[in-house]
Short mmCIF file of C-alpha atoms and ligand atoms in Angstrom, two decimals:
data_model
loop_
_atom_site.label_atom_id
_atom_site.label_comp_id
_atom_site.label_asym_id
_atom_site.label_seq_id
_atom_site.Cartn_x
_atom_site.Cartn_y
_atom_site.Cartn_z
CA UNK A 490 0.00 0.00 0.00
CA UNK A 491 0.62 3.57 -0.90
CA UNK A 492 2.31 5.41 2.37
CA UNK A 493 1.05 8.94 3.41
CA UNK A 494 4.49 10.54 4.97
CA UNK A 495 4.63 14.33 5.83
CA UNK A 496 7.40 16.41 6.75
CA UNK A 497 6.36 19.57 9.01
CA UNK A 498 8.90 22.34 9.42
CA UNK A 499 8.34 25.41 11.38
CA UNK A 500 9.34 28.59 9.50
CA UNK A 501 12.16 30.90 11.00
CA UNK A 502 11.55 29.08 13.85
CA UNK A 503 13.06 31.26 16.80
CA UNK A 504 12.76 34.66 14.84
CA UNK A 505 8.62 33.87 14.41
CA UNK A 506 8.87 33.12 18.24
CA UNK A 507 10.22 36.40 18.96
CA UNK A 508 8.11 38.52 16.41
CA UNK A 509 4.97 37.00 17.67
CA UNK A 510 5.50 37.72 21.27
CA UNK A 511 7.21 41.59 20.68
CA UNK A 512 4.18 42.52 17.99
CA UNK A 513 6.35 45.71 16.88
CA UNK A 514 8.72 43.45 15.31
CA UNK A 515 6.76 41.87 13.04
CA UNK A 516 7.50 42.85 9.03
CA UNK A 517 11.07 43.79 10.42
CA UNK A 518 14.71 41.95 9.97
CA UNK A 519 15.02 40.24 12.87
CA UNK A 520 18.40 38.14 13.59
CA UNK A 521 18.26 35.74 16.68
CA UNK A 522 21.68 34.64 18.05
CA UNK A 523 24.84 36.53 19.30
CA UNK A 524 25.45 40.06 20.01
CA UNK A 525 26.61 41.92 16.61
CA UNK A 526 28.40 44.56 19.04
CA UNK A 527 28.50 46.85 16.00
CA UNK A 528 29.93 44.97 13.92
CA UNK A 529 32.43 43.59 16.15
CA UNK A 530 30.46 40.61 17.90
CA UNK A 531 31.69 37.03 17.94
CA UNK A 532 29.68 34.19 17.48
CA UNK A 533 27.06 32.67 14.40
CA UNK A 534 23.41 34.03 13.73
CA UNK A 535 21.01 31.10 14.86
CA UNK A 536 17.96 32.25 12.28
CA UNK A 537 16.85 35.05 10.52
CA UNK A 538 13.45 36.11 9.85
CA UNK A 539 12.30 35.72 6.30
CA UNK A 540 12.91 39.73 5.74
CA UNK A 541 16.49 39.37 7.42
CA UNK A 542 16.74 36.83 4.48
CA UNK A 543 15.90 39.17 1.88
CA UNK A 544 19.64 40.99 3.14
CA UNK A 545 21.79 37.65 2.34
CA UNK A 546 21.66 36.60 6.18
CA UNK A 547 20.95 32.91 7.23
CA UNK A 548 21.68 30.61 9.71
CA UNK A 549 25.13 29.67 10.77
CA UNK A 550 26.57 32.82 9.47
CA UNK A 551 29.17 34.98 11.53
CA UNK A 552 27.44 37.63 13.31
CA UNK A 553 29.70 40.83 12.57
CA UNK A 554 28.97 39.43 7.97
CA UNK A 555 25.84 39.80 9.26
CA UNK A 556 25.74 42.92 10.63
CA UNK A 557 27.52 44.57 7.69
CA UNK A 558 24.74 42.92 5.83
CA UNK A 559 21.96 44.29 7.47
CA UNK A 560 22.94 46.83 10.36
CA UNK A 561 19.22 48.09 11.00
CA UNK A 562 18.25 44.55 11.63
CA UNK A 563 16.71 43.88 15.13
CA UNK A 564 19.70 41.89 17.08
CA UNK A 565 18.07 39.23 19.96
CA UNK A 566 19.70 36.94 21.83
CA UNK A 567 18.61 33.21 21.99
CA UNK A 568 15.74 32.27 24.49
CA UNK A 569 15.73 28.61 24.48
CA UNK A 570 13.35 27.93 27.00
CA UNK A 571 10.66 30.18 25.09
CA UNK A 572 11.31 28.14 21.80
CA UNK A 573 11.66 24.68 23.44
CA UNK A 574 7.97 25.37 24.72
CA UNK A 575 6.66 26.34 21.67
CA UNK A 576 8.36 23.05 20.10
CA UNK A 577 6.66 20.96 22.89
CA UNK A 578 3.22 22.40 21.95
CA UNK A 579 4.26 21.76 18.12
CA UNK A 580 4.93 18.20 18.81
CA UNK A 581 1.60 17.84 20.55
CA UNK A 582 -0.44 19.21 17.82
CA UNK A 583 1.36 16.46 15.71
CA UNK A 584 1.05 13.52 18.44
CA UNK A 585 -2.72 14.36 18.14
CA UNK A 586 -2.87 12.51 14.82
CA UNK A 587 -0.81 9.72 14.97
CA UNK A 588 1.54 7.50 17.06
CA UNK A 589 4.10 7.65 14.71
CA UNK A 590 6.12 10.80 14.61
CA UNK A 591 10.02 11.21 14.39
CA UNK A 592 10.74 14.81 15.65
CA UNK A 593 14.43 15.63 13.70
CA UNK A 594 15.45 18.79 15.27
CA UNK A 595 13.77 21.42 17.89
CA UNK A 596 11.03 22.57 14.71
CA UNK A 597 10.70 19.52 12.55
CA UNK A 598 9.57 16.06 12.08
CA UNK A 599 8.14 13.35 9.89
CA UNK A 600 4.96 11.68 10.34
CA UNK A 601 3.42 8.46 8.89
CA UNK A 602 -0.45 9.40 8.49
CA UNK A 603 -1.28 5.81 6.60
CA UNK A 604 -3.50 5.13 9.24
CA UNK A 605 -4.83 7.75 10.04
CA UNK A 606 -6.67 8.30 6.54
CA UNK A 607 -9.64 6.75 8.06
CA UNK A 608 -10.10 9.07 10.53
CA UNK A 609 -8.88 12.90 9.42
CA UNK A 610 -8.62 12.00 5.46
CA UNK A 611 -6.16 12.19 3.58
CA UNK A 612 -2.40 13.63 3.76
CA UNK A 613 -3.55 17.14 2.62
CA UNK A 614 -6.73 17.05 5.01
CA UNK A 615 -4.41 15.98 7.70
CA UNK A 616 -1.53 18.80 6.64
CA UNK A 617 -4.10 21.31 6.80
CA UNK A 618 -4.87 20.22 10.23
CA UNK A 619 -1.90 20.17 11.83
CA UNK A 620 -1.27 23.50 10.04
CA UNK A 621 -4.49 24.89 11.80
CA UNK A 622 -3.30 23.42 15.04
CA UNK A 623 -0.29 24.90 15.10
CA UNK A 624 -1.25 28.23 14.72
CA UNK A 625 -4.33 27.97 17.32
CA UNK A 626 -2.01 26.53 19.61
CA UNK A 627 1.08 28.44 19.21
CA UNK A 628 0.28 31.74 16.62
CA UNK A 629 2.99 30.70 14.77
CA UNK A 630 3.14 29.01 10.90
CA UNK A 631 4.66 25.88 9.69
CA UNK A 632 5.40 24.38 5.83
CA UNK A 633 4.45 21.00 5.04
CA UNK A 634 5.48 18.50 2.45
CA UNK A 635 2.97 15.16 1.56
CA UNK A 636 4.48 12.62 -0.94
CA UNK A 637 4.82 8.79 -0.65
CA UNK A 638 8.03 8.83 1.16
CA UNK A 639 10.61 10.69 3.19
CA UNK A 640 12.78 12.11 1.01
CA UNK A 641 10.08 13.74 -1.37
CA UNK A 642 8.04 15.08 2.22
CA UNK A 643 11.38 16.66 3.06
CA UNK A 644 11.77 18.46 -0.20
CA UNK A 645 8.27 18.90 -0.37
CA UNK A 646 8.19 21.01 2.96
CA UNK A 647 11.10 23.43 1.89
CA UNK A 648 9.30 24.48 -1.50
CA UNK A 649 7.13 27.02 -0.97
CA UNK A 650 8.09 28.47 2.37
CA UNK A 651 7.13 30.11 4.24
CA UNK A 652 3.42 28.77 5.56
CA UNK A 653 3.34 26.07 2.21
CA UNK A 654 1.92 23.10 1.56
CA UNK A 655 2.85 21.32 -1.28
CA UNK A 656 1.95 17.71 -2.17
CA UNK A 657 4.02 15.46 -4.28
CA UNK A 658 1.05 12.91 -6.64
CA UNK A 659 1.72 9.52 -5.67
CA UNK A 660 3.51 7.76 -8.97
CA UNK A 661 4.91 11.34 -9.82
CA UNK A 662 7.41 11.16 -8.07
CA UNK A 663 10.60 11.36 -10.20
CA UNK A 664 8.84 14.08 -12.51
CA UNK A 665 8.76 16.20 -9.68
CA UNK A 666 11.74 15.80 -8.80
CA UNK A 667 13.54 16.68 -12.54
CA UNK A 668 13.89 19.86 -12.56
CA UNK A 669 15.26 20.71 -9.01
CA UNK A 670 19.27 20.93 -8.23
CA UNK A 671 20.99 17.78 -7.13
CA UNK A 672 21.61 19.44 -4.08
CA UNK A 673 17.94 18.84 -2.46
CA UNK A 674 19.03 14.99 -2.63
CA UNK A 675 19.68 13.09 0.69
CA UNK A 676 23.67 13.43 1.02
CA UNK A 677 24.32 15.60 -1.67
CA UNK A 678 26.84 18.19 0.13
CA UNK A 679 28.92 20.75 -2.20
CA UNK A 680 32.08 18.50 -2.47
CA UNK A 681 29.81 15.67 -4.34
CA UNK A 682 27.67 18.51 -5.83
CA UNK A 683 31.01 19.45 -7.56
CA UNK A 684 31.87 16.12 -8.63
CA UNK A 685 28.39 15.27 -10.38
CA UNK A 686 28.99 18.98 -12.25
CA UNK A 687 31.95 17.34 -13.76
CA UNK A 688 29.59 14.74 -15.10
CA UNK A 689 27.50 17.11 -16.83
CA UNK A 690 24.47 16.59 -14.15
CA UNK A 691 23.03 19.39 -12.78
CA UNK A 692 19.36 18.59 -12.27
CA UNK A 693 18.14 15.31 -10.46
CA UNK A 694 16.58 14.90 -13.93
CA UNK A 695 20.10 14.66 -15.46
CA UNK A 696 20.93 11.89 -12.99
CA UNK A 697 17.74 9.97 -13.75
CA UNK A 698 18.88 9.78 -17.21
CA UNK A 699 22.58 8.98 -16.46
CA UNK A 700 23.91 5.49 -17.15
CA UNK A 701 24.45 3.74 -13.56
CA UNK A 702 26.90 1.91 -14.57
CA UNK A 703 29.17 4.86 -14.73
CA UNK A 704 28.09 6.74 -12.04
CA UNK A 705 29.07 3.85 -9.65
CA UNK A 706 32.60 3.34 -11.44
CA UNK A 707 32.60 6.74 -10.72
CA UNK A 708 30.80 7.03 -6.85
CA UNK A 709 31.18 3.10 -6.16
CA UNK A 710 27.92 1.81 -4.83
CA UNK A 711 26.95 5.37 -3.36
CA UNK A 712 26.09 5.86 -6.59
CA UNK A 713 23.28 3.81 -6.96
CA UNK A 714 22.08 4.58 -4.08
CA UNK A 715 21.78 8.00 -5.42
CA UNK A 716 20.13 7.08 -8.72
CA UNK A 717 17.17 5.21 -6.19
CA UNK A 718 17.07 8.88 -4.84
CA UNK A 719 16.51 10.54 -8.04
CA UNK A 720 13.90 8.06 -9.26
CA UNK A 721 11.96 8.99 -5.67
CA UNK A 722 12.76 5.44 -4.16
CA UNK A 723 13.09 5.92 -0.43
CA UNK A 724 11.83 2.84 1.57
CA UNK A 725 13.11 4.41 4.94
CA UNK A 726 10.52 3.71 7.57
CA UNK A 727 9.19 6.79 9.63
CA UNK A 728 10.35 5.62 13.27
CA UNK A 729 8.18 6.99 16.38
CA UNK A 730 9.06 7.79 19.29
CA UNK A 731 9.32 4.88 21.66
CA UNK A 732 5.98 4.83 23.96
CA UNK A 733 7.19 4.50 27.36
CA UNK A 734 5.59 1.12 28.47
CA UNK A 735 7.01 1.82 32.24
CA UNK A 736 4.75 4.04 32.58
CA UNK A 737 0.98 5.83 31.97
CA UNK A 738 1.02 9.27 31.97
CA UNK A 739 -1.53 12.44 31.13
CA UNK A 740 -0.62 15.62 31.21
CA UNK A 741 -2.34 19.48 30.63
CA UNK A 742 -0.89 22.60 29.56
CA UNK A 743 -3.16 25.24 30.37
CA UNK A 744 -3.52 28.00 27.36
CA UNK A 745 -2.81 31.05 30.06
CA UNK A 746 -1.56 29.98 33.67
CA UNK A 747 -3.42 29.71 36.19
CA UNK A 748 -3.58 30.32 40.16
CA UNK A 749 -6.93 29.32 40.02
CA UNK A 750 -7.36 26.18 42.88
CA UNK A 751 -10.77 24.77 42.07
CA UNK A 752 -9.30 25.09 38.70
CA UNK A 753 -5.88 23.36 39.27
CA UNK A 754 -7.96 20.70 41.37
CA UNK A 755 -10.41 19.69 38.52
CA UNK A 756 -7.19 19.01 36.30
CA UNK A 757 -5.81 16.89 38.29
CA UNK A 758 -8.97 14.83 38.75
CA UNK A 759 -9.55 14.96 34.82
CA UNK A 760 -6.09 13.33 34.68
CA UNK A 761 -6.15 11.13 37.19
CA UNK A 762 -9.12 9.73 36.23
CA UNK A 763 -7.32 9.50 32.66
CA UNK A 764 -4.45 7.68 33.74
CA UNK A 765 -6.69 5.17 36.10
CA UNK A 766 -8.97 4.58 32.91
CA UNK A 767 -5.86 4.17 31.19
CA UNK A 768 -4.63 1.38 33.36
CA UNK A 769 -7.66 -0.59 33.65
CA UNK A 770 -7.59 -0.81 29.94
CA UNK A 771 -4.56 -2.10 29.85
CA UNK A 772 -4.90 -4.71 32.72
CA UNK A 773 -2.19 -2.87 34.94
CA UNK A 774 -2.04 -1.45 38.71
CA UNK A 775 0.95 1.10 39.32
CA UNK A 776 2.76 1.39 42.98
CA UNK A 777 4.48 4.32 41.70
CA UNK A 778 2.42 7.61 41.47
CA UNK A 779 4.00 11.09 40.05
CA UNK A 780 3.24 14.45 40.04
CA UNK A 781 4.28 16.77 37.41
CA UNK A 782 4.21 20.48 37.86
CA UNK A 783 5.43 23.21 35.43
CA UNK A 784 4.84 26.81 36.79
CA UNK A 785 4.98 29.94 34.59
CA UNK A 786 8.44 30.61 35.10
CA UNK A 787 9.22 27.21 33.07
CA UNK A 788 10.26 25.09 36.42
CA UNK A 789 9.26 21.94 36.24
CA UNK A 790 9.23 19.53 39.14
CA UNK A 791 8.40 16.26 39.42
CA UNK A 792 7.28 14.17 43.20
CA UNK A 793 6.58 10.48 43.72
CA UNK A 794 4.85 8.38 46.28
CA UNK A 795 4.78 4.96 46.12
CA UNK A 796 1.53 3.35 47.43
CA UNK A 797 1.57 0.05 49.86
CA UNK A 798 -0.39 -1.77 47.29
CA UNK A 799 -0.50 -0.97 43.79
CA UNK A 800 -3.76 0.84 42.26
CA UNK A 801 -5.88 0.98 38.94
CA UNK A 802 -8.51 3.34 40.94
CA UNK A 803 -9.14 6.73 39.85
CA UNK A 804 -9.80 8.22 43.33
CA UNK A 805 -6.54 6.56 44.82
CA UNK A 806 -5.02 8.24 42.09
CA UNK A 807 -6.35 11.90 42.88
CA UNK A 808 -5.67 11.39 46.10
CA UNK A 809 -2.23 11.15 46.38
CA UNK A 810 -1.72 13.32 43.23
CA UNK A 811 -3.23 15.81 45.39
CA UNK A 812 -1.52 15.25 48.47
CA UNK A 813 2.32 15.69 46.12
CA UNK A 814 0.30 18.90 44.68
CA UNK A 815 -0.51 20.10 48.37
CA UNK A 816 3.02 19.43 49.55
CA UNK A 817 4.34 21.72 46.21
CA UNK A 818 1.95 24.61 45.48
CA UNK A 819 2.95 27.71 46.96
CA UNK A 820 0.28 29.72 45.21
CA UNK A 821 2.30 30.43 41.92
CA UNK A 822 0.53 30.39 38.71
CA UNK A 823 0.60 26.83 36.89
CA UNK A 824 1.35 26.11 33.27
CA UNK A 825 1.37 22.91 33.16
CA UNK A 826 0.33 19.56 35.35
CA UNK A 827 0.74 16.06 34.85
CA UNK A 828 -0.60 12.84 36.66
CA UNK A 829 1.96 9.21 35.79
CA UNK A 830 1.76 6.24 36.82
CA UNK A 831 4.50 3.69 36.92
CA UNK A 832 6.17 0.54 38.90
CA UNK A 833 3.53 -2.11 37.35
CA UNK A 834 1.65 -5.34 38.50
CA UNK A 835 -0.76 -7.27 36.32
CA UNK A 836 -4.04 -6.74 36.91
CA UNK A 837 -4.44 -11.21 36.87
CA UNK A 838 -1.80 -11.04 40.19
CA UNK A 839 -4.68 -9.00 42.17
CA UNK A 840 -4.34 -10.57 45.81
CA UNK A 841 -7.26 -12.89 47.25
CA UNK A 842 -8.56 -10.31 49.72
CA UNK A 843 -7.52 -7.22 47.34
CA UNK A 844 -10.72 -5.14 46.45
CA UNK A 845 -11.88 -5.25 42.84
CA UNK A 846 -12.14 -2.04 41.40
CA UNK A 847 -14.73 0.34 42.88
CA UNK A 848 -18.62 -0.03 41.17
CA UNK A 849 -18.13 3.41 40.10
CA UNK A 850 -14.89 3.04 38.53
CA UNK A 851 -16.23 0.16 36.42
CA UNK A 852 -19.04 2.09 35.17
CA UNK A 853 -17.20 5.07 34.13
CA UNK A 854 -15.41 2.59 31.84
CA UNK A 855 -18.26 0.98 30.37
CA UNK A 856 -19.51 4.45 29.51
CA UNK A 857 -15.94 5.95 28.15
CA UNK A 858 -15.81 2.59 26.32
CA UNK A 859 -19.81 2.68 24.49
CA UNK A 860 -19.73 7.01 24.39
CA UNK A 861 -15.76 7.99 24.63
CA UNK A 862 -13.92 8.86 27.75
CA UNK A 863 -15.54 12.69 27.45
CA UNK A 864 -19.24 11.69 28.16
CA UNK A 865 -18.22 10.82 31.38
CA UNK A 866 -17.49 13.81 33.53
CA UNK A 867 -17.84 14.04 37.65
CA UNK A 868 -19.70 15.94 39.20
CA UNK A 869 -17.15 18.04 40.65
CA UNK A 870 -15.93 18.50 37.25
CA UNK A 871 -18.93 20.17 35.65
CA UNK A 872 -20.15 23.50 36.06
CA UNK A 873 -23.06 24.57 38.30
CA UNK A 874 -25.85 24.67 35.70
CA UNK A 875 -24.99 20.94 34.61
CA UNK A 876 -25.12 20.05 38.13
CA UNK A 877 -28.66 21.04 38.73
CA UNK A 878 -29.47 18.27 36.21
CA UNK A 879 -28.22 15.28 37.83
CA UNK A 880 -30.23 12.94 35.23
CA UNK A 881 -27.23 14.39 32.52
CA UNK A 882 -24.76 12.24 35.20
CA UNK A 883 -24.55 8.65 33.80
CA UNK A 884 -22.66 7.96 37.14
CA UNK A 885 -22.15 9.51 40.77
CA UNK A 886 -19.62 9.90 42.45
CA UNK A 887 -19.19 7.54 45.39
CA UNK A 888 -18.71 8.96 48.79
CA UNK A 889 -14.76 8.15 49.60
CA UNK A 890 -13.94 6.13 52.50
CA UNK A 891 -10.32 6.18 53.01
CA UNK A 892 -9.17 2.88 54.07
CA UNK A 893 -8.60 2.66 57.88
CA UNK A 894 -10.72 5.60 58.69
P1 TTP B 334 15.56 25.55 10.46
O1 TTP B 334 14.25 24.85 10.34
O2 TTP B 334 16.68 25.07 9.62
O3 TTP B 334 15.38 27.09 10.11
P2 TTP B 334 14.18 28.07 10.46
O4 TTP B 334 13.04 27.38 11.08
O5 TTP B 334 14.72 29.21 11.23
O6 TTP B 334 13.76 28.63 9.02
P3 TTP B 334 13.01 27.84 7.83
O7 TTP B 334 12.75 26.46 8.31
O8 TTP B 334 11.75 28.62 7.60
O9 TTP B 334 13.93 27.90 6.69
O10 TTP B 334 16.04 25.53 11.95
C1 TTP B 334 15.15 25.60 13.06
C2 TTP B 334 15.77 26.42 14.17
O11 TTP B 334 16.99 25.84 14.58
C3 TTP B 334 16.10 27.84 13.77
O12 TTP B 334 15.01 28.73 13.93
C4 TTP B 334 17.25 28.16 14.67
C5 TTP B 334 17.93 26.84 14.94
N1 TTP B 334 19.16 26.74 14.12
C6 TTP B 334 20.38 27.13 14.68
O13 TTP B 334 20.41 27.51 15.86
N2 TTP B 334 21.50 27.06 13.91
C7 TTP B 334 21.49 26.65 12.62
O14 TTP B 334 22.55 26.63 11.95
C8 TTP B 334 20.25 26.25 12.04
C9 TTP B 334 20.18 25.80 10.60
C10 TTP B 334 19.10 26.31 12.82
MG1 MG B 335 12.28 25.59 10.28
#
């Protein structure tokens, strides 16, 4: 079957970080990386914004060519933390559409959407999505190639930047790919570039048409690995990012941080609740409970407990998620929170005179399971108006009685 790969990159990554969050600098040069010091700064420019670009500056370039280039650019220094959160919102937009994404770098990865044709459409539908998604979640734009393989996505994405989409036909492969430089192949540096120029080929086209037999007399078996290129042959497999089977974990980033405790407590419910339903589906307890907490200063700690018998219950859960939160929350405003669970037993090793999970926990998953894990929602977790209907509850929350007590 026909693979769907995409290749999303983010355009002038850190430079569209920093014009969206100082408005005034949007439309201007902007060059992120060292101090140009007049002219007499050390040190390489990281990116340039796509008007910087118009000057002849670019990545990896030394700071003072750049300033002679373009002295009323706007000079910033790099704010890593700012554009590693932005990447980690990026990355979730993309992990919202399949399992299988291989991030390359801080503002780029591929993605194998095969699968998930049934559910968002095709590649472009699913492009277009992700392209949405990025900008709701982050206000920022990304380029995306769709084509059969890797190496045509990657091309594909760097074709009509900034904030493209281009899509490579399935079986057209090589014709796109006959008029473009040999240097968008996989490999092709300027040293081999140079070499293939004394052969006359220019274009990938030119290499299509060259006889193999004398391009690997001349490259050895590189070069027919290079004619599979030009022909748009690329079997390379899209590789995900291991799931982490030690543990089962939810987390929420909230859009603006909050302070807000009823607020802060009804996430970590929601995700507790998550992460039990999680477990039970999978036929796993965890010992290990952890509490993740990000506040808006980018600090992120993380506090375990580990339970005296392992649970798969959604209140045990919340309770000692809340206890960790207790024990950390000083008040500050929260970006993010995250509930894990980890330190397994089977579900089949549950002791004689263990409980079985609670009624109500085994009715919230017969409803997530026949209506989808949002028709079920606690009392505590819906608003005032919805609570005056308690007929709208499929289930009730149980009255807790803490062991012992
Ligand atoms: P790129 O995706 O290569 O560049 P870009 O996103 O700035 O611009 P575009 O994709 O639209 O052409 O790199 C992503 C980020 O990585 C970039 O914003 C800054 C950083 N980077 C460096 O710090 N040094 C470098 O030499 C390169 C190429 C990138
Ligand atoms: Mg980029």
């Amino acid at each position: 079957m026909t693979r769907t790969i995409l290749h999303l990159d983010m355009d002038a990554f850190y430079a569209a970080v920093e014009q969206r969050d100082r408005p005034e600098l949007v439309g201007r040069p902007v060059i992120v990386g060292a101090d140009p010091r007049g002219g007499a700064g050390r040190g390489v420019v990281s990116t340039a914004s796509y008007e910087a670009r118009r000057f002849g500056v670019g990545s990896a370039m030394p700071i003072s060519k750049a300033y002679k280039l373009c002295p009323q650019g706007v000079y910033l220094p790099v704010d890593m933390a700012k554009y590693l959160q932005a990447s980690e919102q990026v990355m979730e937009v993309l992990r919202g559409v399949t399992d299988c994404v291989e991030p390359l770098s801080i503002d780029e990865a591929f993605l194998d959407v095969t699968g998930s044709r049934r559910l968002y459409g095709d590649g472009v539908a699913v492009a277009w999505r992700l392209k949405d998604g990025i900008r709701a979640a982050t206000r920022l734009t990304a380029s995306v190639g769709v084509a059969s393989n890797k190496l045509l996505a990657k091309i594909a994405s760097d074709l009509n930047k900034p904030d493209g989409l281009v899509v490579v036909p399935a079986g057209g492969e090589a014709e796109f790919l006959a008029p473009l430089g040999v240097r968008r192949l996989w490999g092709v540096g300027p040293k081999l570039e140079e070499q293939l120029f004394t052969l006359g080929v220019r274009t990938i086209g030119d290499l299509q048409r060259l006889d193999p037999g004398r391009l690997e007399r001349r490259l050895g078996s590189h070069g027919l690995d290079l004619i599979e290129l030009a022909h748009g042959r690329d079997e390379r497999p899209v590789v995900g990012e291991p799931t982490d089977a030690r543990s089962v974990g939810q987390e929420h980033t909230y859009d603006k941080d909050s302070s807000d405790l009823p607020r802060l407590r009804r996430t970590l419910l929601e995700l507790s609740d998550g992460v039990a339903r999680r477990l039970r589906a999978a036929g796993l307890r965890g010992r290990t409970l952890t509490l993740k907490y990000r506040d808006a200063s980018f600090q992120t700690v993380t506090r375990a407990e580990t339970l005296d018998a392992p649970t798969d219950s959604g209140e045990r859960v919340f309770e000692t998620a809340w206890r960790l939160f207790e024990r950390l929350h000083d008040g500050r405003s929260v970006r993010l929170l995250g509930v894990s669970a980890s330190h397994f037993e089977e579900r089949a090793q549950r002791g004689l005179f263990e409980p079985e999970p609670a009624p109500a926990d085994r009715l919230r998953d017969q409803v997530a399971e026949k209506f989808g894990a949002a028709a079920l929602v606690r009392a505590s977790l819906l608003g005032r108006s919805e609570r005056r209907h308690p007929e709208a509850l499929p289930a009730q929350r149980q009255k807790r009685r803490r062991p012992g007590s």
